[in-house]
CSV table of C-alpha atoms and ligand atoms in Angstrom, one decimal:
chain,number,residue,atom,x,y,z
C,1264,MET,CA,10.1,7.0,27.2
C,1265,ALA,CA,9.3,10.5,25.9
C,1266,ARG,CA,5.8,11.0,24.6
C,1267,ARG,CA,5.9,11.0,20.9
C,1268,LYS,CA,4.0,13.6,18.9
C,1269,LYS,CA,1.3,12.2,16.7
C,1270,ILE,CA,1.3,13.8,13.3
C,1271,TYR,CA,-1.6,12.1,11.6
C,1272,GLU,CA,-4.0,9.3,12.1
C,1273,GLY,CA,-5.5,7.5,9.1
C,1274,LYS,CA,-7.8,4.6,8.7
C,1275,ALA,CA,-5.1,1.9,9.0
C,1276,LYS,CA,-2.0,3.7,10.3
C,1277,ILE,CA,-0.8,6.4,12.7
C,1278,LEU,CA,2.2,8.5,12.0
C,1279,PHE,CA,4.4,9.8,14.8
C,1280,GLU,CA,7.3,12.2,14.7
C,1281,GLY,CA,10.5,10.2,14.2
C,1282,PRO,CA,13.7,10.4,16.3
C,1283,GLU,CA,15.6,12.4,13.6
C,1284,PRO,CA,14.4,15.3,11.5
C,1285,GLY,CA,13.0,14.0,8.3
C,1286,THR,CA,11.9,10.7,9.8
C,1287,ILE,CA,8.5,9.3,10.8
C,1288,VAL,CA,7.4,6.3,12.8
C,1289,GLN,CA,4.6,4.5,11.0
C,1290,TYR,CA,2.4,2.5,13.3
C,1291,PHE,CA,0.1,-0.2,11.7
C,1292,LYS,CA,-3.3,-0.4,13.4
C,1293,ASP,CA,-5.6,-3.5,13.4
C,1294,ASP,CA,-8.5,-1.4,12.0
C,1295,ALA,CA,-9.9,-2.5,8.7
C,1296,THR,CA,-12.1,-0.2,6.7
C,1297,ALA,CA,-13.8,-0.6,3.3
C,1298,PHE,CA,-16.1,1.4,1.0
C,1299,ASN,CA,-14.7,4.7,2.2
C,1300,ALA,CA,-14.9,3.6,5.9
C,1301,GLU,CA,-18.6,2.7,5.6
C,1302,LYS,CA,-17.6,-0.8,6.7
C,1303,LYS,CA,-15.3,-1.1,9.7
C,1304,ALA,CA,-13.8,-3.7,12.0
C,1305,VAL,CA,-10.9,-4.3,14.3
C,1306,LEU,CA,-9.1,-7.5,13.2
C,1307,ASP,CA,-6.6,-8.7,15.7
C,1308,GLY,CA,-3.1,-9.1,14.2
C,1309,LYS,CA,-3.8,-7.3,10.9
C,1310,GLY,CA,-1.4,-4.4,11.8
C,1311,VAL,CA,1.4,-6.8,12.6
C,1312,LEU,CA,1.0,-8.7,9.3
C,1313,ASN,CA,0.9,-5.5,7.2
C,1314,ASN,CA,3.9,-4.1,9.0
C,1315,ARG,CA,5.9,-7.2,8.2
C,1316,LEU,CA,4.7,-7.5,4.7
C,1317,SER,CA,5.2,-3.9,3.8
C,1318,GLU,CA,8.7,-4.1,5.3
C,1319,TYR,CA,9.4,-7.2,3.1
C,1320,PHE,CA,8.2,-5.6,-0.1
C,1321,MET,CA,9.8,-2.2,0.5
C,1322,THR,CA,13.1,-3.7,1.5
C,1323,GLY,CA,13.1,-5.8,-1.7
C,1324,LEU,CA,12.3,-2.7,-3.8
C,1325,ASN,CA,15.1,-0.7,-2.1
C,1326,GLN,CA,17.5,-3.6,-2.9
C,1327,ILE,CA,16.7,-3.6,-6.6
C,1328,GLY,CA,17.0,0.2,-6.8
C,1329,VAL,CA,13.4,1.3,-6.6
C,1330,PRO,CA,13.5,4.0,-4.0
C,1331,THR,CA,11.1,3.8,-1.1
C,1332,HIS,CA,10.5,5.6,2.2
C,1333,PHE,CA,11.3,2.5,4.3
C,1334,ILE,CA,14.4,2.9,6.6
C,1335,LYS,CA,14.1,0.1,9.2
C,1336,SER,CA,11.7,-2.0,11.2
C,1337,LEU,CA,11.3,-0.9,14.8
C,1338,ASN,CA,9.0,-3.6,16.3
C,1339,MET,CA,6.0,-5.7,15.5
C,1340,ARG,CA,3.8,-2.8,14.5
C,1341,GLU,CA,6.2,0.1,13.7
C,1342,GLN,CA,8.7,1.0,11.1
C,1343,LEU,CA,10.9,4.0,10.6
C,1344,VAL,CA,10.3,5.7,7.3
C,1345,ARG,CA,11.4,8.9,5.5
C,1346,GLN,CA,9.2,11.9,5.8
C,1347,VAL,CA,7.8,12.7,2.4
C,1348,GLU,CA,5.5,15.2,0.8
C,1349,ILE,CA,2.7,12.9,-0.4
C,1350,ILE,CA,1.6,13.5,-4.0
C,1351,PRO,CA,-2.2,13.6,-3.7
C,1352,LEU,CA,-2.8,10.6,-6.0
C,1353,GLU,CA,-3.5,6.9,-5.6
C,1354,VAL,CA,-1.6,5.2,-8.3
C,1355,ILE,CA,-3.2,2.0,-9.3
C,1356,VAL,CA,-1.7,-0.7,-11.6
C,1357,ARG,CA,-3.9,-3.4,-13.0
C,1358,ASN,CA,-2.8,-6.7,-14.6
C,1359,TYR,CA,-6.2,-8.3,-14.6
C,1360,ALA,CA,-9.6,-6.7,-14.5
C,1361,ALA,CA,-11.3,-6.6,-11.1
C,1362,GLY,CA,-13.0,-4.2,-8.7
C,1363,THR,CA,-13.9,-0.8,-10.0
C,1364,MET,CA,-12.4,-1.4,-13.5
C,1365,SER,CA,-14.7,-4.4,-14.0
C,1366,LYS,CA,-17.7,-2.4,-12.8
C,1367,ARG,CA,-16.9,0.6,-14.9
C,1368,LEU,CA,-16.1,-1.1,-18.1
C,1369,GLY,CA,-18.2,-4.3,-17.8
C,1370,ILE,CA,-15.1,-6.6,-18.0
C,1371,ASP,CA,-15.3,-9.9,-16.2
C,1372,GLU,CA,-13.2,-10.1,-13.1
C,1373,GLY,CA,-10.0,-12.0,-13.8
C,1374,THR,CA,-9.8,-11.1,-17.5
C,1375,GLN,CA,-6.1,-10.6,-18.3
C,1376,LEU,CA,-5.4,-7.1,-19.6
C,1377,PRO,CA,-3.5,-6.7,-22.8
C,1378,ARG,CA,-0.8,-4.8,-20.8
C,1379,PRO,CA,-0.5,-3.4,-17.3
C,1380,ILE,CA,-2.9,-0.4,-17.1
C,1381,VAL,CA,-2.0,2.5,-14.8
C,1382,GLU,CA,-4.8,4.7,-13.3
C,1383,TYR,CA,-4.8,7.7,-11.1
C,1384,CYS,CA,-7.3,8.6,-8.4
C,1385,TYR,CA,-7.3,12.0,-6.6
C,1386,LYS,CA,-6.7,11.3,-2.9
C,1387,ASP,CA,-9.7,12.8,-1.2
C,1388,ASP,CA,-11.9,10.6,1.1
C,1389,SER,CA,-14.7,13.1,1.1
C,1390,LEU,CA,-15.0,12.7,-2.7
C,1391,GLY,CA,-14.4,8.9,-2.6
C,1392,ASP,CA,-10.9,9.1,-4.3
C,1393,PRO,CA,-12.3,9.8,-7.8
C,1394,LEU,CA,-10.6,8.6,-10.9
C,1395,VAL,CA,-8.8,11.4,-12.7
C,1396,SER,CA,-6.9,11.8,-16.0
C,1397,GLU,CA,-3.4,13.2,-16.5
C,1398,GLU,CA,-5.2,16.3,-17.8
C,1399,HIS,CA,-6.7,16.9,-14.4
C,1400,ILE,CA,-3.4,16.2,-12.7
C,1401,ALA,CA,-1.5,18.8,-14.9
C,1402,ALA,CA,-4.2,21.4,-14.9
C,1403,PHE,CA,-4.7,21.4,-11.1
C,1404,GLY,CA,-0.9,21.2,-10.5
C,1405,TRP,CA,-1.0,18.0,-8.4
C,1406,ALA,CA,2.1,16.8,-10.2
C,1407,SER,CA,4.3,18.0,-13.1
C,1408,GLN,CA,4.9,16.2,-16.4
C,1409,GLN,CA,8.4,15.1,-15.1
C,1410,ASP,CA,6.7,13.8,-11.9
C,1411,MET,CA,4.2,11.9,-14.0
C,1412,ASP,CA,7.0,10.3,-16.1
C,1413,ASP,CA,8.7,9.3,-12.8
C,1414,ILE,CA,5.5,8.0,-11.2
C,1415,LEU,CA,4.7,5.8,-14.3
C,1416,SER,CA,8.2,4.4,-14.2
C,1417,LEU,CA,8.1,3.7,-10.5
C,1418,ALA,CA,4.6,2.1,-10.7
C,1419,LEU,CA,5.7,-0.2,-13.5
C,1420,ARG,CA,8.9,-1.2,-11.7
C,1421,VAL,CA,6.9,-2.0,-8.6
C,1422,ASN,CA,4.5,-4.0,-10.7
C,1423,ASP,CA,7.2,-6.1,-12.2
C,1424,PHE,CA,8.8,-6.7,-8.8
C,1425,MET,CA,5.6,-7.5,-7.0
C,1426,SER,CA,4.3,-9.7,-9.8
C,1427,GLY,CA,7.5,-11.7,-9.8
C,1428,VAL,CA,7.6,-12.1,-6.0
C,1429,MET,CA,4.0,-13.2,-5.8
C,1430,PHE,CA,4.2,-15.5,-8.8
C,1431,GLY,CA,7.1,-17.2,-7.0
C,1432,VAL,CA,4.8,-18.2,-4.2
C,1433,GLY,CA,1.8,-19.2,-6.4
C,1434,ILE,CA,-0.1,-15.9,-6.2
C,1435,LYS,CA,-1.4,-13.7,-9.0
C,1436,LEU,CA,-0.9,-10.0,-8.6
C,1437,VAL,CA,-4.2,-8.8,-10.0
C,1438,ASP,CA,-3.8,-5.1,-9.1
C,1439,PHE,CA,-2.5,-2.8,-6.5
C,1440,LYS,CA,-2.4,0.8,-5.3
C,1441,ILE,CA,0.7,2.8,-4.3
C,1442,GLU,CA,1.3,6.3,-3.1
C,1443,ILE,CA,4.3,8.4,-4.1
C,1444,GLY,CA,6.2,10.9,-2.0
C,1445,ARG,CA,8.5,13.7,-2.7
C,1446,VAL,CA,11.8,14.1,-0.8
C,1447,TYR,CA,14.3,17.0,-1.0
C,1448,GLU,CA,18.0,16.2,-1.1
C,1449,GLY,CA,20.0,19.4,-1.2
C,1450,ASP,CA,19.1,21.2,-4.3
C,1451,PHE,CA,17.4,18.2,-5.7
C,1452,GLN,CA,14.0,16.5,-5.3
C,1453,ARG,CA,13.0,13.1,-6.2
C,1454,LEU,CA,10.0,10.8,-6.0
C,1455,ILE,CA,9.9,7.6,-3.9
C,1456,VAL,CA,7.4,4.9,-3.1
C,1457,ALA,CA,5.7,5.8,0.3
C,1458,ASP,CA,2.8,4.7,2.5
C,1459,GLU,CA,2.5,0.9,2.5
C,1460,ILE,CA,2.4,-2.1,0.2
C,1461,SER,CA,0.4,-4.9,1.8
C,1462,PRO,CA,-2.6,-7.1,1.1
C,1463,ASP,CA,-4.7,-4.1,2.1
C,1464,SER,CA,-3.7,-2.3,-1.0
C,1465,CYS,CA,-3.3,-5.2,-3.5
C,1466,ARG,CA,-5.5,-7.9,-5.0
C,1467,LEU,CA,-3.8,-11.2,-4.6
C,1468,TRP,CA,-5.4,-14.4,-5.9
C,1469,ASP,CA,-4.1,-18.0,-5.5
C,1470,ILE,CA,-3.0,-19.1,-8.9
C,1471,GLU,CA,-4.3,-22.7,-8.5
C,1472,THR,CA,-7.6,-22.1,-6.8
C,1473,GLY,CA,-8.4,-18.4,-7.4
C,1474,GLN,CA,-8.8,-17.9,-3.6
C,1475,LYS,CA,-8.6,-14.3,-2.6
C,1476,LEU,CA,-5.8,-13.5,-0.2
C,1477,ASP,CA,-6.4,-9.7,0.1
C,1478,LYS,CA,-8.7,-7.1,1.5
C,1479,ASP,CA,-11.6,-8.3,-0.7
C,1480,VAL,CA,-11.9,-11.1,1.9
C,1481,PHE,CA,-13.1,-8.3,4.3
C,1482,ARG,CA,-14.9,-6.2,1.7
C,1483,ARG,CA,-16.9,-9.1,0.4
C,1484,ASP,CA,-17.3,-11.2,3.6
C,1485,LEU,CA,-15.3,-14.1,2.3
C,1486,GLY,CA,-13.9,-15.4,5.6
C,1487,SER,CA,-11.0,-14.5,7.9
C,1488,LEU,CA,-8.9,-11.6,6.7
C,1489,THR,CA,-6.1,-12.4,9.1
C,1490,ASP,CA,-6.0,-16.0,7.9
C,1491,ALA,CA,-5.7,-14.8,4.3
C,1492,TYR,CA,-2.8,-12.3,5.2
C,1493,THR,CA,-1.1,-15.0,7.3
C,1494,GLU,CA,-1.1,-17.3,4.3
C,1495,VAL,CA,0.6,-14.6,2.2
C,1496,ALA,CA,3.2,-14.1,4.9
C,1497,ARG,CA,3.7,-17.8,5.4
C,1498,ARG,CA,4.3,-18.4,1.7
C,1499,LEU,CA,6.8,-15.5,1.6
C,1500,GLY,CA,8.5,-16.8,4.7
C,1501,VAL,CA,7.9,-13.5,6.5
C,1502,MET,CA,5.7,-14.6,9.5
C,1503,PRO,CA,5.9,-11.9,12.2
C,1504,LYS,CA,9.2,-12.2,14.1
C,1505,SER,CA,7.7,-13.7,17.2
C,1506,SER,CA,6.6,-17.1,18.2
C,1507,THR,CA,3.8,-15.6,20.3
C,1508,PRO,CA,0.3,-15.1,18.9
C,1509,ILE,CA,-0.3,-12.0,16.9
C,1510,THR,CA,-2.1,-10.0,19.6
C,1511,LYS,CA,-2.1,-6.3,20.1
C,1512,PRO,CA,0.8,-4.9,22.2
C,1513,THR,CA,0.3,-1.8,24.2
C,1514,LEU,CA,0.8,1.3,22.1
C,1515,ILE,CA,4.1,2.9,23.2
C,1516,ASN,CA,3.7,6.6,24.1
Z,2047,5GP,P1,-10.4,-0.7,-7.1
Z,2047,5GP,O1,-10.2,0.6,-7.9
Z,2047,5GP,O2,-10.7,-1.8,-8.0
Z,2047,5GP,O3,-11.3,-0.6,-5.9
Z,2047,5GP,O4,-8.9,-1.0,-6.5
Z,2047,5GP,C1,-7.8,-1.3,-7.3
Z,2047,5GP,C2,-6.7,-1.7,-6.3
Z,2047,5GP,O5,-6.2,-0.5,-5.6
Z,2047,5GP,C3,-7.1,-2.7,-5.3
Z,2047,5GP,O6,-5.9,-3.6,-5.1
Z,2047,5GP,C4,-7.4,-2.0,-4.1
Z,2047,5GP,O7,-7.1,-2.7,-2.9
Z,2047,5GP,C5,-6.4,-0.8,-4.2
Z,2047,5GP,N1,-7.0,0.5,-3.7
Z,2047,5GP,C6,-7.8,1.3,-4.3
Z,2047,5GP,N2,-8.2,2.3,-3.5
Z,2047,5GP,C7,-7.6,2.1,-2.3
Z,2047,5GP,C8,-7.6,2.8,-1.0
Z,2047,5GP,O8,-8.2,3.8,-0.8
Z,2047,5GP,N3,-6.9,2.1,0.0
Z,2047,5GP,C9,-6.2,1.0,-0.2
Z,2047,5GP,N4,-5.6,0.4,0.9
Z,2047,5GP,N5,-6.2,0.3,-1.4
Z,2047,5GP,C10,-6.9,0.9,-2.4
């Protein structure tokens, strides 16, 4: 097989040039990082789980008319996605207080918020992805006012979809992060959901027990991260499409 060109390697994924112009192959690694990569581990099977879960959520979003970059699954660790121009923002939606919001505002983790709250962080690892306001976004030209309207609408639709899907399997969607990409279609451009949606980028708590089923298991040393993600996949009926154990296949060049 022809050697593929690596375009970018991030903390949890590698992007390769896709087979057609405007496509990308997104490879999910087993690497787990937290606290801006100060804490690191390789967790066997995490990439396979996130690949399947992100495929599941993105496919569902596409089906209800929320546009995403997802085109099709390629194998246990790879999916074909549309090439996008990433907006340099992490878009966070919160339904319950947790994490940095609890720290910043002194609100107990788990407190239900009066309504979903959307926050924006500037995507820059060297700065620790700082929280920014719409004023910063407009002034520095990271997104236009029309983009911000579209981003808010996408974020709230993703929140409704994800909250409903997770509620259906006894899980509370506490918060999540998405990234948004710009695509050009002829004379038009539009914004679509990009990157990934997985337990790496959401807070997911069991409704009955409060057990954490997301990356906080790794961040806070609460047990096996892959067991937690496997439980999410099991409840959703999206165990990896293989009866073999979730081990790391050889990276195809
Ligand atoms: P917090 O601001 O409380 O740390 O995170 C809020 C939500 O966004 C959590 O679900 C968290 O997992 C997600 N999140 C925030 N920053 C990042 C990031 O850099 N990477 C990933 N994967 N998720 C993030």
